[in-house]
Coordinates of C-alpha atoms and ligand atoms in Angstrom, one line a residue:
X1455 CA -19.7 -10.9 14.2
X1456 CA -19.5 -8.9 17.5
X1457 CA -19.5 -10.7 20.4
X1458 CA -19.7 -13.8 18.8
X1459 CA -15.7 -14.0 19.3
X1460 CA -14.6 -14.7 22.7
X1461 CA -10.8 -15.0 23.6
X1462 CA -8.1 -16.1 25.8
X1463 CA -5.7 -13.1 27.0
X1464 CA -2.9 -12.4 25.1
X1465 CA 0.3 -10.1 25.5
X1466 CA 3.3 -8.4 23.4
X1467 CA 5.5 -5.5 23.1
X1468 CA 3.4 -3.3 21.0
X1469 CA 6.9 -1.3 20.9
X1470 CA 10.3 -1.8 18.9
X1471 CA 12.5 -4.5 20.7
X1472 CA 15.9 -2.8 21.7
X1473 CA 16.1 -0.1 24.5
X1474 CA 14.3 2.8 24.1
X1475 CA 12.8 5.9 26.4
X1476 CA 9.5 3.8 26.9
X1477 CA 8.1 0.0 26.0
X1478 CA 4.3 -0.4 25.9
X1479 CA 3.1 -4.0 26.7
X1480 CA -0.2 -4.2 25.9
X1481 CA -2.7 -7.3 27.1
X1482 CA -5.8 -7.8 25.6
X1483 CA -8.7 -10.4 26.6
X1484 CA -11.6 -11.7 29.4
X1485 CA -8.8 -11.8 31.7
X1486 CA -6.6 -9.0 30.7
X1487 CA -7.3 -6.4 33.5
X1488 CA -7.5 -9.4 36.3
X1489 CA -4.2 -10.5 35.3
X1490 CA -2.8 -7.0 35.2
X1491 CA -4.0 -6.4 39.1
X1492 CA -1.8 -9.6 39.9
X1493 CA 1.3 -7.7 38.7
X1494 CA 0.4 -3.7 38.7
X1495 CA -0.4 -1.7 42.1
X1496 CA -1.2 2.0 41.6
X1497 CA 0.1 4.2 44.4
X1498 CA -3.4 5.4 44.6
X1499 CA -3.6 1.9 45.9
X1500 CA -6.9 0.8 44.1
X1501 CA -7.3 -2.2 41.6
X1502 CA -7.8 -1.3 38.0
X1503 CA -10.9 -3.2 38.4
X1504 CA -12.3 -0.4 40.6
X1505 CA -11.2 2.2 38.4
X1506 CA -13.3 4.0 35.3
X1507 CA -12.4 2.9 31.9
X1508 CA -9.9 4.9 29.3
X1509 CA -7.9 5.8 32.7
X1510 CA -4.0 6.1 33.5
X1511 CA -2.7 5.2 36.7
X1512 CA 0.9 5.4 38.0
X1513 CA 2.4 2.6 40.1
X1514 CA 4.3 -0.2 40.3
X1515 CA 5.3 -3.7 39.0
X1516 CA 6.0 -6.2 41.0
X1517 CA 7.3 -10.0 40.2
X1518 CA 7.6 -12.6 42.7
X1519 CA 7.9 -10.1 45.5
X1520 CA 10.3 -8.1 44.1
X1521 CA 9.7 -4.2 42.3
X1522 CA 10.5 -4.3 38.5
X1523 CA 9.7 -1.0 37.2
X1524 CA 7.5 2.2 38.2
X1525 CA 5.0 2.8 35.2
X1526 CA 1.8 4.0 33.9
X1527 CA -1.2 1.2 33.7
X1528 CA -3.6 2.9 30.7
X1529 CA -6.5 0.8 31.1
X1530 CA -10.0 0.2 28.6
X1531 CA -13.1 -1.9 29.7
X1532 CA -15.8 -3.7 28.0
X1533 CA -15.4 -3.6 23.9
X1534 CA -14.2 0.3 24.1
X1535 CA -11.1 -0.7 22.8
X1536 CA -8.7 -0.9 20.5
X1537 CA -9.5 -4.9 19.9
X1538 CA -12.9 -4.6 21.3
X1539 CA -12.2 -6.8 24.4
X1540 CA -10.6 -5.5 27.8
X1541 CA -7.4 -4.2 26.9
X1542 CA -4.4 -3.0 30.0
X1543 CA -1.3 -1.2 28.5
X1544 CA 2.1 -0.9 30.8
X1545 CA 4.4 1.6 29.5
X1546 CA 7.5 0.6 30.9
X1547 CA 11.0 2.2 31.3
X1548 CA 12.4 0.8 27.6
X1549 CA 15.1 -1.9 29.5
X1550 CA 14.9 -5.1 27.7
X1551 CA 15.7 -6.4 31.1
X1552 CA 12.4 -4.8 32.6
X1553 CA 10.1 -5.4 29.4
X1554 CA 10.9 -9.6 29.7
X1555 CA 10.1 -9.3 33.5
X1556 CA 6.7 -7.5 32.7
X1557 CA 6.2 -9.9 29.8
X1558 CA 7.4 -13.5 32.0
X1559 CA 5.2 -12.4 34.5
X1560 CA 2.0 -11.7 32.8
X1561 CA 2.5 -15.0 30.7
X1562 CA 3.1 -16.6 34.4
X1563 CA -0.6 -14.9 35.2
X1564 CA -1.9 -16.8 32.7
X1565 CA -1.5 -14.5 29.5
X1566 CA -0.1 -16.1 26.4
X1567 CA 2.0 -14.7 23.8
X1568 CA 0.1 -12.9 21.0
X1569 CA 0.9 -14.2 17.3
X1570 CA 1.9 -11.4 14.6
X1571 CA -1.2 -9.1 13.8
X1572 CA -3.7 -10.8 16.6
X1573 CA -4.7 -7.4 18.6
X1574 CA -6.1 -6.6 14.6
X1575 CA -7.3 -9.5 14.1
X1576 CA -9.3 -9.6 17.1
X1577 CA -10.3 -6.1 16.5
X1578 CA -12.1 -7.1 13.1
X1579 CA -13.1 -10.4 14.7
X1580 CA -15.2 -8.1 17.0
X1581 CA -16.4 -5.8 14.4
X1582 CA -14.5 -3.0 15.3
X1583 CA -12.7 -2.5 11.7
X1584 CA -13.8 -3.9 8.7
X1585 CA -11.1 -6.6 6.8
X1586 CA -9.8 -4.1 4.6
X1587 CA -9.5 -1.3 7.1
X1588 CA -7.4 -3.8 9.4
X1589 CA -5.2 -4.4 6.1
X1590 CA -4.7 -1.0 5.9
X1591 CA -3.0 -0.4 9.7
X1592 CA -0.3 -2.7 8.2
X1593 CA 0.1 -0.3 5.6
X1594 CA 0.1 2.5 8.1
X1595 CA 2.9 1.2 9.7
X1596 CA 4.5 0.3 6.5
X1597 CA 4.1 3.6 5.1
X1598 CA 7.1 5.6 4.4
X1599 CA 6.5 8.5 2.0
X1600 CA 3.4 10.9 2.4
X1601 CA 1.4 9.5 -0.7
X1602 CA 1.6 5.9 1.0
X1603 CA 0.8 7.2 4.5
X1604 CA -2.0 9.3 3.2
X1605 CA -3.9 6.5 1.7
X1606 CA -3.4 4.0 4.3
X1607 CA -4.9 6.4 6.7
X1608 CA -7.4 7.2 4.3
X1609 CA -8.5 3.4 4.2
X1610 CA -8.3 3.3 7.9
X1611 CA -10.7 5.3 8.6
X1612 CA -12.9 3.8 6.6
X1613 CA -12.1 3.6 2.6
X1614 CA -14.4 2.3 0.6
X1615 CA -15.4 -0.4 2.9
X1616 CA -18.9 1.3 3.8
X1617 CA -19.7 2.1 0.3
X1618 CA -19.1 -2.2 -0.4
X1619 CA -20.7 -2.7 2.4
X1620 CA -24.6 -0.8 1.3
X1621 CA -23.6 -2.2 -2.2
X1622 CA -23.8 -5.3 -1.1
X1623 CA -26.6 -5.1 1.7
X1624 CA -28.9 -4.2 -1.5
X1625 CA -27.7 -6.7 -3.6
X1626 CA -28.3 -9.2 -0.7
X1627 CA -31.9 -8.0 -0.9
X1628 CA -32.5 -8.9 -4.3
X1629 CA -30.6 -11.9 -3.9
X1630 CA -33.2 -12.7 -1.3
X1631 CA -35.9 -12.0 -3.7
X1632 CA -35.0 -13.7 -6.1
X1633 CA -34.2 -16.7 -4.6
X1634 CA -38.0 -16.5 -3.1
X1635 CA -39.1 -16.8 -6.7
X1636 CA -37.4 -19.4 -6.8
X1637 CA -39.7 -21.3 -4.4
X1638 CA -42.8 -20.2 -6.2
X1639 CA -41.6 -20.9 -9.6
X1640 CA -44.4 -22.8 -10.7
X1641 CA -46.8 -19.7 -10.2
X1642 CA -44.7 -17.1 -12.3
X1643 CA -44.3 -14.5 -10.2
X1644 CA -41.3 -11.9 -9.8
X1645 CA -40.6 -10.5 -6.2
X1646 CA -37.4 -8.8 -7.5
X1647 CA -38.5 -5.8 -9.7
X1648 CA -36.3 -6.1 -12.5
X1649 CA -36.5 -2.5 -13.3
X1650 CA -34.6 -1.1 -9.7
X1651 CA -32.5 -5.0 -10.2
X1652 CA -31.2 -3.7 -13.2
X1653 CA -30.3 0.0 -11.9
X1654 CA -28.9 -1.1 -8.7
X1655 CA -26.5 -3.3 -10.5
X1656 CA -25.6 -0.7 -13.5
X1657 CA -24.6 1.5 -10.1
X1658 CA -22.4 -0.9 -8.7
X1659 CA -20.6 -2.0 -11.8
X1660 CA -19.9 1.9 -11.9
X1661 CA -18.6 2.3 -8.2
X1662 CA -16.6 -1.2 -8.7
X1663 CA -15.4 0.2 -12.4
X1664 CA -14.1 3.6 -10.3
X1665 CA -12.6 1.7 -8.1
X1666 CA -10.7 -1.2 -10.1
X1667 CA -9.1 1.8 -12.4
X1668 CA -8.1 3.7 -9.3
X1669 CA -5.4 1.0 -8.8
X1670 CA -3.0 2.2 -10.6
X1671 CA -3.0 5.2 -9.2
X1672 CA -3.1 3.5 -5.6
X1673 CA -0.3 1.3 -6.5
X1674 CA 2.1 4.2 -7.3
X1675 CA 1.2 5.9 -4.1
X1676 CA 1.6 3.0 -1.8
X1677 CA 4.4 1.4 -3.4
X1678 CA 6.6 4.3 -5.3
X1679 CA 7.0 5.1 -8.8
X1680 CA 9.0 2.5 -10.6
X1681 CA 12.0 4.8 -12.4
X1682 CA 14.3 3.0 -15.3
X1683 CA 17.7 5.2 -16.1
X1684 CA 18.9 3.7 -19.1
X1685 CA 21.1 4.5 -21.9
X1686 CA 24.2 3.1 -23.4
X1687 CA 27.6 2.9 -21.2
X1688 CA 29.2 5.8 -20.7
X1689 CA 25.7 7.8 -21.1
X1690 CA 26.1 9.2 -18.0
X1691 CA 23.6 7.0 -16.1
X1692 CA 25.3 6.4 -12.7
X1693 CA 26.5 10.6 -12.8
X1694 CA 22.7 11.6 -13.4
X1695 CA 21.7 8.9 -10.3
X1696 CA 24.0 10.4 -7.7
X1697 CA 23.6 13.9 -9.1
X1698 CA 19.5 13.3 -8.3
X1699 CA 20.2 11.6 -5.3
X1700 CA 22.7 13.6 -3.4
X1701 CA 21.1 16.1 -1.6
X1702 CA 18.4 13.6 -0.4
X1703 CA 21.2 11.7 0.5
X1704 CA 22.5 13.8 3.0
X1705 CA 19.1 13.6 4.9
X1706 CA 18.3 9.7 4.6
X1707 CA 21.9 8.5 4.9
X1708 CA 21.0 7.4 8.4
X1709 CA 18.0 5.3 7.6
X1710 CA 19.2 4.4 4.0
X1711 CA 19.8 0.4 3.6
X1712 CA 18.0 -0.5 6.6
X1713 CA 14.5 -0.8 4.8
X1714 CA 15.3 -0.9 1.5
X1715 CA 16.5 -3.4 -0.6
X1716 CA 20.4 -2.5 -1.9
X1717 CA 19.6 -2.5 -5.4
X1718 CA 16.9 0.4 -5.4
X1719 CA 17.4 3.7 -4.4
X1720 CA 14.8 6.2 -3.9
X1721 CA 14.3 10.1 -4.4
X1722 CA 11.1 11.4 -2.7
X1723 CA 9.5 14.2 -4.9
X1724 CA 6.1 16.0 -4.4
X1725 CA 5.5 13.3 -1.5
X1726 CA 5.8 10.4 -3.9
X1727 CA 8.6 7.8 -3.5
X1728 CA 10.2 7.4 -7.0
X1729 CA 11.7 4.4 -7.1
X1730 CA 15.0 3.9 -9.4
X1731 CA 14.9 0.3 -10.8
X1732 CA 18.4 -1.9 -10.7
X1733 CA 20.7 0.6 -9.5
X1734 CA 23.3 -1.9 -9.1
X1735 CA 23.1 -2.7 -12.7
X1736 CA 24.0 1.2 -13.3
X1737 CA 27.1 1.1 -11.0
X1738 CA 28.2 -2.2 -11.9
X1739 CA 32.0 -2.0 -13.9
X1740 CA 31.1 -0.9 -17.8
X1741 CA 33.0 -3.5 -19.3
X1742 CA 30.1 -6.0 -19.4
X1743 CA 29.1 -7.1 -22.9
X1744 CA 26.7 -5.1 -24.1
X1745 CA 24.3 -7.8 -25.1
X1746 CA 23.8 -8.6 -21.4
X1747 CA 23.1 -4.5 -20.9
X1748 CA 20.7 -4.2 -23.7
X1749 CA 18.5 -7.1 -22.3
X1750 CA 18.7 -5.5 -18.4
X1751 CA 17.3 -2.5 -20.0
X1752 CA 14.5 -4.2 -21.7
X1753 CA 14.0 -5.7 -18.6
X1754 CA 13.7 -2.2 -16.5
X1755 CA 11.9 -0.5 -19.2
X1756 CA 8.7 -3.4 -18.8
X1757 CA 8.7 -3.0 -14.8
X1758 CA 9.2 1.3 -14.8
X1759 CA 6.5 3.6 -15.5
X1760 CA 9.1 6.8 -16.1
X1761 CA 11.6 5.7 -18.5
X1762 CA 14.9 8.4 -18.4
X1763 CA 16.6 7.8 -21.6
X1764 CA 20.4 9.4 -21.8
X1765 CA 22.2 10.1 -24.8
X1766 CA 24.3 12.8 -26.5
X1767 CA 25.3 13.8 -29.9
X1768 CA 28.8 12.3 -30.3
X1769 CA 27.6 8.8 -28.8
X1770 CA 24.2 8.4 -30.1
X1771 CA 22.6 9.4 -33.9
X1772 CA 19.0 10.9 -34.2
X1773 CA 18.1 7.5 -35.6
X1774 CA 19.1 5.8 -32.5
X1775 CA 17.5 7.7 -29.9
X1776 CA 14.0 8.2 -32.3
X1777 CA 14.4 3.6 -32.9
X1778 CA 15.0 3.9 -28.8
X1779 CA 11.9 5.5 -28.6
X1780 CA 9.8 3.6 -31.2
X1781 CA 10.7 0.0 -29.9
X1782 CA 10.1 1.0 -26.6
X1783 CA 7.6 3.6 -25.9
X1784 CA 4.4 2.4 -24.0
X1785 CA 0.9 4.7 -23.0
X1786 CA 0.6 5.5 -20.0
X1787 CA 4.7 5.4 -19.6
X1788 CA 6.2 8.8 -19.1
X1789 CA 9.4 8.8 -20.9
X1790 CA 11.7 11.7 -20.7
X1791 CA 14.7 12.0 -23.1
X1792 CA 17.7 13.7 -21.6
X1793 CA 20.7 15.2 -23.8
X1794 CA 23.1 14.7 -21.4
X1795 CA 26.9 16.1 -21.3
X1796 CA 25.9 19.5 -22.9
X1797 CA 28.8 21.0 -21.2
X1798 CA 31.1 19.4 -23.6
X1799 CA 29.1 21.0 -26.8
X1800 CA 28.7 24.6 -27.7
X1801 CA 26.4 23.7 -30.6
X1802 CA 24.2 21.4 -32.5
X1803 CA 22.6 20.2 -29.4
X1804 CA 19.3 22.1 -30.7
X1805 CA 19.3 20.5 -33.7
X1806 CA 20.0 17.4 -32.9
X1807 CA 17.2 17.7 -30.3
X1808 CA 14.9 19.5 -33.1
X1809 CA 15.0 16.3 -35.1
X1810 CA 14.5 13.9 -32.5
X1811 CA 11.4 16.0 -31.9
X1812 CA 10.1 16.4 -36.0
X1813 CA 10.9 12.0 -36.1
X1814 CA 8.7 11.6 -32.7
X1815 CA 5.7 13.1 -33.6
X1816 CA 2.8 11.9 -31.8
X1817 CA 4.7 10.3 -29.1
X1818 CA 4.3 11.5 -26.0
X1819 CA 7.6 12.8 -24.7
X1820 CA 9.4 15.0 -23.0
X1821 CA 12.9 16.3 -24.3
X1822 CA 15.7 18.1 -21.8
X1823 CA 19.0 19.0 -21.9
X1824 CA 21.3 18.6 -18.8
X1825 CA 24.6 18.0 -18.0
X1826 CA 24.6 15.4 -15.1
X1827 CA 28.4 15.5 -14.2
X1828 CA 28.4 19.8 -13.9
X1829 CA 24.8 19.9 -12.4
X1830 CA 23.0 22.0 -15.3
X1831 CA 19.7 21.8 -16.0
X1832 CA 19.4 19.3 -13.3
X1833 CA 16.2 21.3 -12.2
X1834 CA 14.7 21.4 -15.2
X1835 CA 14.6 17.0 -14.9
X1836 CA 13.6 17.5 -11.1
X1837 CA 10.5 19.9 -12.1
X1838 CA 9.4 17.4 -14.5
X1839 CA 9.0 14.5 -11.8
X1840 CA 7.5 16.3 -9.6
X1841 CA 5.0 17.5 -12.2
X1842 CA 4.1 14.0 -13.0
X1843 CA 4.0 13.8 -8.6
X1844 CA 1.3 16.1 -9.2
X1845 CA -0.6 14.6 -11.4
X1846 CA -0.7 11.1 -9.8
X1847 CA -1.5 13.5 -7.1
X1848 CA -3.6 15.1 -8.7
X1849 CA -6.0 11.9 -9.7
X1850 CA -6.1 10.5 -6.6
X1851 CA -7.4 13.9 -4.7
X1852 CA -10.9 13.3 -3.1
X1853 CA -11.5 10.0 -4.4
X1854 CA -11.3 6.6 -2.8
X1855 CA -8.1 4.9 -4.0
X1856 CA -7.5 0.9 -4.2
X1857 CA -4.0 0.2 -3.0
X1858 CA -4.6 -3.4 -1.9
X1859 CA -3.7 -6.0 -4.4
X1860 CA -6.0 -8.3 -2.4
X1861 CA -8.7 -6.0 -3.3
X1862 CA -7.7 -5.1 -6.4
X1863 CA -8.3 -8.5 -7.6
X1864 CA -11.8 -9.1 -5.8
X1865 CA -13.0 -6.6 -7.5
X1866 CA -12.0 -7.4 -10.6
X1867 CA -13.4 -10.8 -10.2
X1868 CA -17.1 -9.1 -8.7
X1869 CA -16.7 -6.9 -11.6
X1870 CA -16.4 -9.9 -14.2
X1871 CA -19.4 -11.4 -12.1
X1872 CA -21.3 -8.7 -11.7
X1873 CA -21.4 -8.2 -15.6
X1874 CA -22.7 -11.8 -16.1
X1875 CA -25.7 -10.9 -14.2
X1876 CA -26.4 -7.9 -16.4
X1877 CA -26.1 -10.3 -19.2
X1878 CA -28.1 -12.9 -17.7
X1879 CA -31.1 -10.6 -17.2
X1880 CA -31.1 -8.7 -20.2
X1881 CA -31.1 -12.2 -22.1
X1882 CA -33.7 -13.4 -19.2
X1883 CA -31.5 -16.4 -18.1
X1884 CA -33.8 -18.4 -15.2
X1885 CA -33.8 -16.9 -11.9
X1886 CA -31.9 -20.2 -10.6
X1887 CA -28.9 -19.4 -12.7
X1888 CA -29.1 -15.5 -12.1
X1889 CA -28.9 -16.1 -8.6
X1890 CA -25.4 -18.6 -8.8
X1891 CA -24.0 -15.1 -10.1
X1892 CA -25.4 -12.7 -7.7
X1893 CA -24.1 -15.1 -5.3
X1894 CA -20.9 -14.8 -6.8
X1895 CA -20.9 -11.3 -7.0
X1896 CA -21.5 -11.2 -3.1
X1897 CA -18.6 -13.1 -2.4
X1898 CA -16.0 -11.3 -4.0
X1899 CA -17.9 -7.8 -2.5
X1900 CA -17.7 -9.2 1.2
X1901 CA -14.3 -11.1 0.9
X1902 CA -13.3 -7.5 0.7
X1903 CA -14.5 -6.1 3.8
X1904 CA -14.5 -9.8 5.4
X1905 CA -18.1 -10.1 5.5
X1906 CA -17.5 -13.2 4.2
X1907 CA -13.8 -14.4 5.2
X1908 CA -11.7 -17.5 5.9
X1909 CA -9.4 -18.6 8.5
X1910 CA -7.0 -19.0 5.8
X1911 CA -7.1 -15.7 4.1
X1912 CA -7.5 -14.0 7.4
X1913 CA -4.1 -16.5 8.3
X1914 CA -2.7 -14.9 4.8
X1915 CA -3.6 -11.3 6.0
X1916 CA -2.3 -11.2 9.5
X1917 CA 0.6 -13.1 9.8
X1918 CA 2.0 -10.1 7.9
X1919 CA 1.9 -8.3 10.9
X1920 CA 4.4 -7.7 13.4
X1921 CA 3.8 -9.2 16.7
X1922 CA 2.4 -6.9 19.1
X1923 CA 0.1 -5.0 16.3
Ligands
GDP759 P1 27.0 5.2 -17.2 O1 27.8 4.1 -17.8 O2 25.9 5.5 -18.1 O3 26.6 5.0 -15.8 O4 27.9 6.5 -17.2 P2 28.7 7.3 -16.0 O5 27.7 8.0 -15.2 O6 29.6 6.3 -15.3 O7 29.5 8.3 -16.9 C1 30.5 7.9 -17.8 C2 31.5 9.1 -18.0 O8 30.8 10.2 -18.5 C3 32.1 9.5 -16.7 O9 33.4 9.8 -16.9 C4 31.3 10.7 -16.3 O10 32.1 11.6 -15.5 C5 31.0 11.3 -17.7 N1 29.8 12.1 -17.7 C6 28.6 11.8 -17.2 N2 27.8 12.9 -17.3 C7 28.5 13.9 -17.9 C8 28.2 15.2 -18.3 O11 27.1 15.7 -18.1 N3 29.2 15.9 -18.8 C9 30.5 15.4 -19.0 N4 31.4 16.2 -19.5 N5 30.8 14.2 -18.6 C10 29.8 13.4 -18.1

C-alpha cells in the first residue's frame, strides 16, 4: 500500500487536554511542514523547509502578528515518520490558552482537525505498521499493569504479524498455482505439488493452532485475571477484600476510580492485574435474601478464573464446602478454599480441613487457613496468586501471545478454513473448490495484518483511539 495513500494535513494535541509542563501538537500531511513555516520562526531564522529532517529547532509562534508561545519545532521529512508522511511537532508551554491558539491557527493554515486514531491509521495506510501492530499502540496506551504493557509492546514491534504475513505469501503461491490448473483443466496437469501443498498447510495449521490457544493466556495478561470471593454472608468476604487490598491501596488511592469501573477492584501481583469480580455485591448490606446471593455467586464463579471460596467450621459443614466444590469446580479454574476466622478456633480446624481434602480427591485445589479480620496467614493466600502470576507468566515467556479478540477470532475462522483444505485434498475435492477455501483461508490470514482490510473494520479499529494518536 505505500504511497498509494495520499492525504490532506491534519493536526491534534497528541498530549492530555488540561494544563501541563508541555503540550505536543503534532501535524501530519503534504502540507504539514509548509503550514508549520506560516506560524513557526526559528531564532536561527531559517524555514524548516531548509532544515535536515529528524531536527529540533527553538523559536517562536506567532498568530495574526502577535507572539503566542516560544517552543521547540521537531520536524521529519519524506515517509521517515511516525505516519509515513511529513510530520512537524510543536511542544508548547502546556496553557490551554496557548495550545488552542497553536491549534486555530494551523487549522486557519489550512490543516484540519485529525479524527480519533488517524496519525495510526495513516501510518498503516502507508505501510509503516502492519493492522495488528497499529491495534496494539492502543493497547500500549491502554496498558496499565506490566503483563499488559509487555505484550502490547511485544506486538508493536512486530508480533506475529511477519510470521502471517510469509504464511500467507506461500499460501498465495499455491493459490496461484492452483488456480492456473484451473485454466488448463482439460489437460490434467498439477502446477501445485501436492506433496510441499500439503506440508506447507500442516505448518500453518500448527503456527495458527499455537497461536489460537495462546489466547487465553493473552487475555489474562492484557485484561487481568478475573477473581470471584464468594462464600456465604458473614464468611468474611468483604474483611478478606480490604485485608488484600490495603496496602496497594495506599499506593493507587490517587489514581483509584478514575479508570476503573466502581464495582471492580484490583490487586496487582507478579505484574498481573487480578481483577476481583462484583465488589459491590460483597459490600452491599448482608440482609439481602440469600436466594438473590446464591445466584450473584453463580454468576461470578462462570466469568472468574480464580474462585476464593470462604468458610469456617461453625458456619459451614464438610458436606457443604466439598457440594461447593463439586457443583462448581471447572478445569482450568484455580480455586482456592480458605478456612477463614481461625483466630476464633483453637482446634478442629485440621480436621475439618483433613476431610474436606480425603472428600475432594482428584480435584484440583488448594486449601489455606487464614484469618482475614487479624491478618494471619494472609501471606500464605498472597504467595499462592502470585504463584499462579507465575505460571501465566510463565506460559507466555518467549512465545508470541494473541491478546486481540479481533484476531483471536480470524484465526479461529482461518483455522476452521484452513482444515477444510486439508480435507479437501486428502479426499481430492476439484481444484475449483480447493481453491474457494484457500481463498478463504487468505482472508481471514490478511484481515489480520490488514493485507486485506475494509474501510469499515479499519472505521471499527480506529475510532477507538484517542484523537491525537
Ligand atoms: P461477608 O458478608 O462475607 O463480606 O463478611 P464480612 O467481611 O462482612 O465479615 C462478617 C463478620 O465476620 C464481620 O464482623 C467480620 O469482622 C468478621 N470476620 C471476618 N473475618 C474474620 C476473621 O478472620 N476472624 C474473626 N474473628 N472475624 C472475622
Amino acid at each position: 500500500m505505500n504511497g498509494l495513500y495520499t492525504s490532506d494535513t491534519i493536526v491534534a494535541l497528541a498530549t492530555a487536554t488540561g494544563a501541563g509542563a508541555i503540550g505536543v501538537i503534532r501535524l501530519s500531511g503534504n502540507e504539514a511542514i509548509a503550514i508549520a513555516d506560516t506560524i513557526f520562526k526559528a531564532h536561527h531564522a531559517k524555514p524548516l523547509a531548509e532544515l535536515a529532517t529528524h531536527t529540533v529547532h527553538l523559536g517562536m509562534i506567532e498568530a495574526e502578528g502577535h507572539q503566542i508561545d516560544e517552543c521547540l519545532a521537531t520536524v521529519f521529512k519524506g515517509q521517515r515518520s511516525y505516519t509515513g508522511e511529513p510530520v512537524v511537532e510543536f511542544s508548547c508551554h502546556g496553557s490551554s490558552y496557548i495550545i488552542a491558539q497553536v491549534m486555530k491557527s494551523c487549522l486557519a493554515k489550512g490543516a484540519r482537525l485529525a479524527e480519533a486514531g488517524e496519525f495510526t491509521k495513516r501510518a498503516f495506510l502507508n505501510g509503516k505498521m502492519a493492522l495488528s501492530q497499529a491495534e496494539a499502540v492502543a493497547d500500549l496506551i491502554a496498558s496499565d499493569s506490566e503483563a499488559s504493557h509487555r505484550v502490547a509492546l511485544q506486538q508493536m514491534r512486530g508480533g506475529f504479524a511477519s510470521e502471517i504475513e510469509t504464511l500467507r505469501g506461500e499460501l498465495l503461491n499455491f493459490a496461484s498455482l492452483i488456480e492456473l490448473e484451473l485454466d488448463f483443466a482439460e489437460e490434467d496437469v498439477a502446477f501445485a505439488d501436492r506433496d510441499s501443498f500439503k506440508a506447507l498447510l500442516s505448518h500453518i495449521k500448527q503456527t495458527i493452532t499455537q497461536l489460537v490457544a495462546s489466547f487465553s493466556v493473552g487475555n489474562v495478561l492484557k485484561n487481568g485475571m478475573p477473581v470471584a470471593i464468594v462464600g456465604k454472608p458473614n464468611a468474611g468476604k468483604s474483611t478478606l477484600l480490604n485485608a488484600l487490598l490495603n496496602e496497594e491501596r495506599a499506593i493507587v488511592s490517587d489514581i483509584a476510580g478514575t479508570t476503573r469501573d466502581t464495582i471492580e477492584e484490583v490487586l496487582h501481583i507478579g505484574g498481573i492485574a487480578f481483577r476481583f469480580i462484583d465488589t459491590a455485591g460483597i459490600r452491599e448490606t448482608h440482609d439481602a435474601i440469600e436466594a438473590i446471593g446464591v445466584q450473584r455467586a453463580k454468576e461470578k464463579i462462570a466469568k472468574a478464573q480464580i474462585v476464593i471460596f470462604l468458610y469456617n467450621q461453625h458456619d459451614d459443614t464438610v458436606a457443604d464446602v466439598v457440594a461447593f466444590v463439586k457443583e462448581h469446580y471447572r478445569e482450568g479454574v484455580f480455586f482456592v478454599l480458605v478456612h477463614n476466622k481461625i483466630d476464633l478456633y483453637t482446634e478442629g480446624v485440621d480436621t475439618f480441613d483433613e476431610q474436606v481434602r480425603c472428600a475432594l480427591v482428584g480435584y484440583n485445589i488448594t486449601l489455606l487457613t487464614l484469618s482475614a479480620k487479624e491478618r494471619v496467614y494472609l501471606e500464605e493466600l498472597k504467595q499462592s496468586l502470585t504463584n499462579y502470576a507465575q505460571q501465566i507468566n510463565k506460559a507466555a515467556a518467549g512465545n508470541t501471545v494473541v491478546t486481540n479478540l479481533r484476531h483471536y477470532e480470524a484465526l479461529q475462522q482461518a483455522l476452521t478454513a484452513v482444515e477444510r483444505v486439508e480435507e479437501g485434498l486428502a479426499s481430492g475435492l476439484s481444484a475449483d473448490l480447493l481453491a474457494i477455501d484457500i481463498r478463504e483461508t487468505l482472508y481471514y490470514l490478511g484481515s489480520i495484518t490488514g493485507a486485506v482490510s475494509n474501510d469499515e473494520v479499519l472505521g471499527n479499529i480506529f475510532s477507538k483511539f484517542c484523537i491525537g494518536k
